[in-house]
CSV table of C-alpha atoms in Angstrom, one decimal:
chain,number,residue,atom,x,y,z
D,1,UNK,CA,73.7,65.0,113.7
D,2,UNK,CA,75.3,68.0,116.3
D,3,UNK,CA,78.7,67.8,115.0
D,4,UNK,CA,77.4,67.1,111.1
D,5,UNK,CA,76.0,70.5,111.1
D,6,UNK,CA,78.5,72.3,113.0
D,7,UNK,CA,81.3,70.0,110.5
D,8,UNK,CA,79.3,71.6,107.3
D,9,UNK,CA,79.7,75.1,108.6
D,10,UNK,CA,82.9,74.1,108.4
D,11,UNK,CA,83.5,73.3,105.0
D,12,UNK,CA,83.6,76.1,103.3
D,13,UNK,CA,86.7,77.6,105.5
D,14,UNK,CA,88.1,74.2,105.4
D,15,UNK,CA,88.2,74.6,101.4
D,16,UNK,CA,89.7,78.3,101.7
D,17,UNK,CA,92.5,76.2,104.1
D,18,UNK,CA,91.7,78.2,106.8
D,19,UNK,CA,91.0,76.0,109.4
D,20,UNK,CA,93.4,75.4,112.5
D,21,UNK,CA,95.0,72.5,113.0
D,22,UNK,CA,92.3,71.1,115.4
D,23,UNK,CA,89.1,71.8,112.9
D,24,UNK,CA,91.5,71.1,110.5
D,25,UNK,CA,91.3,66.8,111.8
D,26,UNK,CA,87.7,67.1,112.9
D,27,UNK,CA,87.0,67.9,109.3
D,28,UNK,CA,89.4,65.3,107.7
D,29,UNK,CA,87.4,63.1,109.9
D,30,UNK,CA,84.3,63.3,109.5
D,31,UNK,CA,84.8,63.5,105.8
D,32,UNK,CA,85.4,59.8,105.8
D,33,UNK,CA,82.0,59.0,107.2
D,34,UNK,CA,79.9,61.3,106.0
D,35,UNK,CA,79.6,61.1,101.8
D,36,UNK,CA,76.9,64.0,101.8
D,37,UNK,CA,79.9,66.7,103.1
D,38,UNK,CA,83.0,65.5,101.1
D,39,UNK,CA,80.2,66.0,98.9
D,40,UNK,CA,79.5,69.3,99.6
D,41,UNK,CA,83.3,70.1,100.0
D,42,UNK,CA,84.3,68.8,97.2
D,43,UNK,CA,81.9,71.3,95.7
D,44,UNK,CA,83.3,74.1,97.4
D,45,UNK,CA,87.1,72.9,96.8
D,46,UNK,CA,86.6,72.9,93.1
D,47,UNK,CA,85.0,76.5,93.5
D,48,UNK,CA,88.4,77.6,95.6
D,49,UNK,CA,90.7,76.4,93.3
D,50,UNK,CA,88.4,78.0,90.2
D,51,UNK,CA,88.8,81.5,92.2
D,52,UNK,CA,92.6,80.9,92.3
D,53,UNK,CA,93.5,80.1,88.9
D,54,UNK,CA,91.0,83.5,87.6
D,55,UNK,CA,93.2,84.8,85.0
D,56,UNK,CA,95.0,88.2,86.5
D,57,UNK,CA,93.9,91.8,85.0
D,58,UNK,CA,97.3,93.1,82.9
D,59,UNK,CA,98.5,96.3,84.5
D,60,UNK,CA,98.1,99.2,81.5
D,61,UNK,CA,100.8,99.5,80.2
D,62,UNK,CA,102.8,102.4,81.0
D,63,UNK,CA,101.8,101.9,84.5
D,64,UNK,CA,105.1,102.3,86.3
D,65,UNK,CA,106.4,104.7,84.1
D,66,UNK,CA,103.1,106.9,85.4
D,67,UNK,CA,103.5,106.6,88.4
D,68,UNK,CA,107.0,107.1,88.5
D,69,UNK,CA,106.6,110.3,87.5
D,70,UNK,CA,103.6,110.9,89.3
D,71,UNK,CA,106.0,109.7,92.3
D,72,UNK,CA,108.6,112.8,90.6
D,73,UNK,CA,106.3,114.6,91.3
D,74,UNK,CA,104.8,114.4,94.4
D,75,UNK,CA,108.6,114.6,95.4
D,76,UNK,CA,108.3,117.8,94.5
D,77,UNK,CA,105.0,119.3,96.4
D,78,UNK,CA,106.6,117.8,99.6
D,79,UNK,CA,109.8,119.7,99.5
D,80,UNK,CA,107.9,122.5,98.5
D,81,UNK,CA,105.3,122.2,101.5
D,82,UNK,CA,108.0,121.3,103.9
D,83,UNK,CA,109.8,124.5,102.9
D,84,UNK,CA,106.7,126.2,102.9
D,85,UNK,CA,105.9,124.4,107.0
D,86,UNK,CA,109.2,126.2,108.1
D,87,UNK,CA,108.8,129.8,106.6
D,88,UNK,CA,105.2,129.7,108.3
D,89,UNK,CA,106.6,128.3,111.3
D,90,UNK,CA,109.5,130.8,111.4
D,91,UNK,CA,107.6,133.8,110.7
D,92,UNK,CA,104.7,132.8,113.5
D,93,UNK,CA,107.8,132.6,115.9
D,94,UNK,CA,109.2,135.6,115.0
D,95,UNK,CA,106.0,137.4,115.4
D,96,UNK,CA,106.0,136.1,118.8
D,97,UNK,CA,108.9,137.0,120.0
D,98,UNK,CA,108.7,140.4,118.9
D,99,UNK,CA,105.7,140.8,121.4
D,100,UNK,CA,107.8,139.5,124.2
D,101,UNK,CA,110.2,142.2,123.2
D,102,UNK,CA,107.5,145.0,123.2
D,103,UNK,CA,107.3,144.1,127.2
D,104,UNK,CA,110.7,146.4,128.0
D,105,UNK,CA,110.6,148.9,125.4
D,106,UNK,CA,107.0,149.5,127.1
D,107,UNK,CA,109.3,149.8,130.4
D,108,UNK,CA,111.6,152.6,127.8
D,109,UNK,CA,108.9,154.0,126.5
D,110,UNK,CA,105.6,153.6,128.7
D,111,UNK,CA,105.7,157.9,130.6
D,112,UNK,CA,106.7,159.3,127.3
D,113,UNK,CA,103.7,158.2,126.0
D,114,UNK,CA,101.9,158.6,127.7
D,115,UNK,CA,102.5,161.9,128.7
D,116,UNK,CA,102.3,162.8,125.2
D,117,UNK,CA,98.8,161.4,124.7
D,118,UNK,CA,98.0,162.7,128.4
D,119,UNK,CA,96.5,159.3,129.0
D,120,UNK,CA,97.7,157.6,132.5
D,121,UNK,CA,100.1,154.9,132.2
D,122,UNK,CA,97.9,152.2,133.4
D,123,UNK,CA,95.5,152.6,130.7
D,124,UNK,CA,99.1,152.5,128.4
D,125,UNK,CA,99.9,149.4,130.1
D,126,UNK,CA,96.1,148.3,129.4
D,127,UNK,CA,96.3,148.5,125.3
D,128,UNK,CA,100.0,147.1,125.5
D,129,UNK,CA,98.4,143.8,127.7
D,130,UNK,CA,95.2,143.9,125.1
D,131,UNK,CA,97.4,144.1,121.9
D,132,UNK,CA,99.9,141.1,123.1
D,133,UNK,CA,96.9,139.2,124.2
D,134,UNK,CA,94.8,139.5,120.3
D,135,UNK,CA,98.6,139.5,118.6
D,136,UNK,CA,99.2,135.7,120.4
D,137,UNK,CA,95.1,134.8,119.8
D,138,UNK,CA,95.8,136.0,116.2
D,139,UNK,CA,99.3,133.8,115.0
D,140,UNK,CA,97.9,130.9,117.0
D,141,UNK,CA,93.9,130.9,115.2
D,142,UNK,CA,96.4,131.4,112.1
D,143,UNK,CA,99.0,129.0,112.7
D,144,UNK,CA,96.3,126.3,113.5
D,145,UNK,CA,94.0,126.8,110.2
D,146,UNK,CA,97.0,126.4,108.0
D,147,UNK,CA,98.0,123.7,110.0
D,148,UNK,CA,94.3,122.2,109.4
D,149,UNK,CA,94.9,123.6,105.6
D,150,UNK,CA,98.3,121.4,105.1
D,151,UNK,CA,97.2,118.1,106.7
D,152,UNK,CA,93.7,118.5,103.8
D,153,UNK,CA,96.1,118.7,101.3
D,154,UNK,CA,98.3,115.8,102.0
D,155,UNK,CA,94.7,113.4,103.1
D,156,UNK,CA,94.0,114.5,99.3
D,157,UNK,CA,97.0,113.5,97.7
K,1,UNK,CA,121.3,86.1,108.0
K,2,UNK,CA,117.6,86.0,109.8
K,3,UNK,CA,116.3,88.8,107.1
K,4,UNK,CA,117.2,86.8,104.0
K,5,UNK,CA,115.6,83.8,105.5
K,6,UNK,CA,112.5,86.5,106.1
K,7,UNK,CA,112.5,87.6,102.7
K,8,UNK,CA,112.7,84.3,101.1
K,9,UNK,CA,110.1,82.7,103.0
K,10,UNK,CA,107.6,85.2,103.0
K,11,UNK,CA,108.6,86.9,99.6
K,12,UNK,CA,109.7,91.0,101.0
K,13,UNK,CA,112.8,91.4,100.4
K,14,UNK,CA,112.8,95.0,101.7
K,15,UNK,CA,112.6,94.1,104.9
K,16,UNK,CA,117.1,93.9,103.7
K,17,UNK,CA,118.1,96.8,105.8
K,18,UNK,CA,120.1,98.6,102.3
K,19,UNK,CA,116.8,98.5,100.5
K,20,UNK,CA,114.3,100.0,103.4
K,21,UNK,CA,117.9,102.2,103.8
K,22,UNK,CA,117.4,103.5,100.6
K,23,UNK,CA,113.5,104.0,100.2
K,24,UNK,CA,113.3,106.0,103.4
K,25,UNK,CA,116.5,107.8,102.4
K,26,UNK,CA,113.7,109.2,99.3
K,27,UNK,CA,115.3,107.5,96.9
K,28,UNK,CA,112.8,107.2,94.1
K,29,UNK,CA,114.5,104.5,91.7
K,30,UNK,CA,114.2,101.8,94.7
K,31,UNK,CA,110.9,102.6,95.0
K,32,UNK,CA,110.0,102.1,91.5
K,33,UNK,CA,111.7,98.5,91.7
K,34,UNK,CA,108.8,97.6,94.4
K,35,UNK,CA,106.2,99.6,91.9
K,36,UNK,CA,107.1,97.3,89.0
K,37,UNK,CA,107.4,94.0,91.3
K,38,UNK,CA,104.3,94.2,92.6
K,39,UNK,CA,102.1,96.0,89.2
K,40,UNK,CA,100.1,93.4,88.4
K,41,UNK,CA,98.8,91.3,92.2
K,42,UNK,CA,98.3,95.6,93.4
K,43,UNK,CA,96.7,96.6,90.7
K,44,UNK,CA,94.8,93.3,90.2
K,45,UNK,CA,93.3,93.6,93.7
K,46,UNK,CA,92.8,97.3,93.1
K,47,UNK,CA,90.7,96.0,89.8
K,48,UNK,CA,88.5,93.6,92.0
K,49,UNK,CA,87.8,96.2,94.6
K,50,UNK,CA,86.9,99.0,92.5
K,51,UNK,CA,86.1,97.8,89.7
K,52,UNK,CA,86.9,100.4,86.7
K,53,UNK,CA,90.1,100.2,84.8
K,54,UNK,CA,90.6,104.0,85.3
K,55,UNK,CA,90.3,104.1,89.3
K,56,UNK,CA,91.8,100.9,89.6
K,57,UNK,CA,95.0,103.0,87.9
K,58,UNK,CA,94.1,106.3,89.6
K,59,UNK,CA,94.5,104.6,93.4
K,60,UNK,CA,97.5,102.5,92.0
K,61,UNK,CA,99.2,105.3,91.9
K,62,UNK,CA,97.6,107.0,95.2
K,63,UNK,CA,98.7,104.7,97.4
K,64,UNK,CA,102.4,104.7,96.1
K,65,UNK,CA,102.7,108.4,96.5
K,66,UNK,CA,101.4,107.5,100.0
K,67,UNK,CA,104.2,104.7,100.3
K,68,UNK,CA,106.8,107.5,99.4
K,69,UNK,CA,105.4,109.8,102.1
K,70,UNK,CA,104.8,107.4,104.9
K,71,UNK,CA,108.0,105.2,104.3
K,72,UNK,CA,109.4,106.9,107.5
K,73,UNK,CA,106.5,105.2,109.7
K,74,UNK,CA,106.6,101.9,107.9
K,75,UNK,CA,108.2,99.2,111.1
K,76,UNK,CA,110.1,97.1,109.2
K,77,UNK,CA,109.5,94.6,111.7
K,78,UNK,CA,105.5,94.1,109.6
K,79,UNK,CA,105.9,92.4,106.3
K,80,UNK,CA,105.9,94.9,104.3
K,81,UNK,CA,103.2,93.4,101.4
K,82,UNK,CA,100.3,93.6,104.1
K,83,UNK,CA,101.7,96.9,104.6
K,84,UNK,CA,101.0,98.2,101.2
K,85,UNK,CA,98.0,96.5,100.8
K,86,UNK,CA,96.4,97.9,103.8
K,87,UNK,CA,97.4,100.8,102.3
K,88,UNK,CA,95.9,100.3,98.9
K,89,UNK,CA,92.7,99.0,100.6
K,90,UNK,CA,92.5,102.4,103.0
K,91,UNK,CA,92.9,104.5,100.6
K,92,UNK,CA,90.1,102.5,98.3
K,93,UNK,CA,88.1,102.5,100.6
K,94,UNK,CA,88.0,106.0,101.2
K,95,UNK,CA,86.9,106.5,97.2
K,96,UNK,CA,84.2,103.9,97.2
K,97,UNK,CA,82.4,105.8,100.6
K,98,UNK,CA,82.8,109.0,99.2
K,99,UNK,CA,81.7,108.3,95.3
K,100,UNK,CA,79.7,105.1,95.5
K,101,UNK,CA,78.8,105.1,99.4
K,102,UNK,CA,75.7,102.6,98.5
K,103,UNK,CA,78.4,100.1,96.8
K,104,UNK,CA,79.6,99.4,100.9
K,105,UNK,CA,76.9,98.1,102.5
K,106,UNK,CA,75.3,96.2,99.7
K,107,UNK,CA,73.9,93.1,100.8
K,108,UNK,CA,74.8,89.2,99.5
K,109,UNK,CA,71.7,88.4,97.6
K,110,UNK,CA,69.2,86.8,100.2
K,111,UNK,CA,69.2,85.0,103.5
K,112,UNK,CA,71.9,82.5,104.5
K,113,UNK,CA,70.1,79.2,105.2
K,114,UNK,CA,71.4,76.5,103.6
K,115,UNK,CA,67.6,76.1,101.6
K,116,UNK,CA,68.7,79.1,99.8
K,117,UNK,CA,71.4,77.4,98.3
K,118,UNK,CA,70.0,74.9,97.3
K,119,UNK,CA,68.9,75.1,94.0
K,120,UNK,CA,73.4,75.4,93.3
K,121,UNK,CA,73.7,73.4,96.2
K,122,UNK,CA,74.1,69.7,93.9
K,123,UNK,CA,77.7,69.6,93.1
K,124,UNK,CA,77.6,67.2,90.6
K,125,UNK,CA,75.8,70.3,88.6
K,126,UNK,CA,78.2,72.4,89.9
K,127,UNK,CA,81.0,71.2,88.4
K,128,UNK,CA,79.6,71.1,85.2
K,129,UNK,CA,79.4,74.7,84.8
K,130,UNK,CA,82.4,75.3,86.6
K,131,UNK,CA,84.2,73.1,84.0
K,132,UNK,CA,82.0,74.8,80.8
K,133,UNK,CA,82.3,78.2,81.5
K,134,UNK,CA,84.7,78.6,84.5
K,135,UNK,CA,86.6,81.8,84.0
K,136,UNK,CA,83.8,84.1,83.0
K,137,UNK,CA,81.2,83.6,84.9
K,138,UNK,CA,83.4,83.1,88.2
K,139,UNK,CA,84.6,86.7,87.3
K,140,UNK,CA,81.4,87.9,86.3
K,141,UNK,CA,80.1,86.7,89.6
K,142,UNK,CA,82.7,88.3,91.4
K,143,UNK,CA,81.8,91.4,90.6
K,144,UNK,CA,78.7,90.7,91.6
K,145,UNK,CA,79.2,90.3,95.3
K,146,UNK,CA,79.4,92.9,97.5
K,147,UNK,CA,83.4,94.5,97.7
K,148,UNK,CA,83.9,93.6,101.6
K,149,UNK,CA,83.0,90.0,100.3
K,150,UNK,CA,85.8,90.3,96.5
K,151,UNK,CA,87.6,91.5,98.9
K,152,UNK,CA,88.5,89.5,100.9
K,153,UNK,CA,88.2,86.8,98.4
K,154,UNK,CA,91.2,87.9,96.8
K,155,UNK,CA,93.1,88.6,99.0
K,156,UNK,CA,92.9,85.0,99.9
K,157,UNK,CA,92.4,83.3,96.8
K,158,UNK,CA,94.3,86.2,93.9
K,159,UNK,CA,97.1,87.3,96.4
K,160,UNK,CA,97.4,84.0,98.0
K,161,UNK,CA,97.5,85.5,101.6
K,162,UNK,CA,96.9,83.9,105.3
K,163,UNK,CA,93.9,84.8,107.1
K,164,UNK,CA,95.9,86.5,109.4
K,165,UNK,CA,97.5,88.6,106.8
K,166,UNK,CA,94.5,90.0,105.7
K,167,UNK,CA,93.3,90.7,109.0
K,168,UNK,CA,96.1,92.7,109.6
K,169,UNK,CA,95.7,94.3,105.5
K,170,UNK,CA,92.0,95.0,106.5
K,171,UNK,CA,92.5,96.2,110.1
K,172,UNK,CA,89.5,94.0,111.7
K,173,UNK,CA,89.6,90.8,113.8
K,174,UNK,CA,90.7,87.5,112.5
K,175,UNK,CA,86.7,85.9,113.2
K,176,UNK,CA,85.7,88.7,110.8
K,177,UNK,CA,87.8,87.4,108.2
K,178,UNK,CA,86.7,84.2,108.6
K,179,UNK,CA,83.1,85.6,108.7
K,180,UNK,CA,83.7,87.2,105.1
K,181,UNK,CA,85.2,83.8,103.3
K,182,UNK,CA,82.6,81.9,104.7
K,183,UNK,CA,79.7,84.3,103.3
K,184,UNK,CA,81.6,85.1,100.2
K,185,UNK,CA,82.3,82.0,99.5
K,186,UNK,CA,77.8,81.5,99.8
K,187,UNK,CA,76.5,84.0,97.7
K,188,UNK,CA,79.5,83.5,95.0
K,189,UNK,CA,77.9,79.9,94.8
K,190,UNK,CA,74.3,81.4,95.5
K,191,UNK,CA,75.3,83.8,92.2
K,192,UNK,CA,76.6,80.9,90.2
K,193,UNK,CA,73.6,78.7,90.5
K,194,UNK,CA,71.3,82.1,89.6
K,195,UNK,CA,73.4,81.9,87.1
K,196,UNK,CA,73.4,78.3,85.6
K,197,UNK,CA,69.5,78.4,86.1
K,198,UNK,CA,69.4,81.6,83.7
K,199,UNK,CA,72.0,79.3,81.7
K,200,UNK,CA,70.4,76.0,81.2
K,201,UNK,CA,67.1,77.7,80.7
K,202,UNK,CA,67.9,79.1,77.9
């Protein structure tokens, strides 16, 4: 009886041709002995064969051509986006390089600037450091936002 | 030699080195050949999932745009067909989640015990039904089935994919695919039985 119930649960998958060899063998053996299961199996098989004979809906006329045009457009958009990435990347690198280069400049003009503004050199150095860090953080944040936006645009395609 | 053998066996000529190289270099003509080759099958799959021709066409186009974008990360060892259908699957599921979230967790009409199925379990009645109204009613019943079930049924019986390939498309374990095929068929028979009952009362 237990075997009967177990086989009964396998009949859908048997009709779907989705059993492994061992299960298939068990099911076939049982079907020879049990007319009730055989009838049930035949009924599932009718359903699955009807499913595989469902009429295929025709793709709409011109679908391939419209898709091709869409692909051409998107290829152009992608190219432009890649170019934009490159330009943005260069600008950000340039910004960072400028702040780096400003340190040697501070060594040269720091003294004069401090004298001219009539403040200690340490204050000038501190101000410069704050400026550098702020610039780095700002470019980092901008790069992050841009990256996120490009990613979202990419996903929305 | 092996490539040719694989191509013939699995019907995926994309495994040909030259075709893949052309695709990767962004050759749109090579891609269009594929669009044409898979148009009916891919469109049918998407139509079964979303049920609206307009949406199916949109998703069809989006699928190929994504294929173009991702072709560089496609692993040639993998079956192209299951990769293609998994791209389409992800876009369709994203769409359904965004615009028709209720469709993703529709329950089956009722429970799944054999007792529930009894009215339709008479094979001769079902046989008569299938012979008479086969295509129309079956297609209607398919459309009423929850999306996760009609998806595995269309992949198994219309696209004729193996269960392992379906698991690859859906990125779920094989056991899940088996369960869905089992429940999907049961749910389908139940829907047909209901229709049949109404049909005989009329």
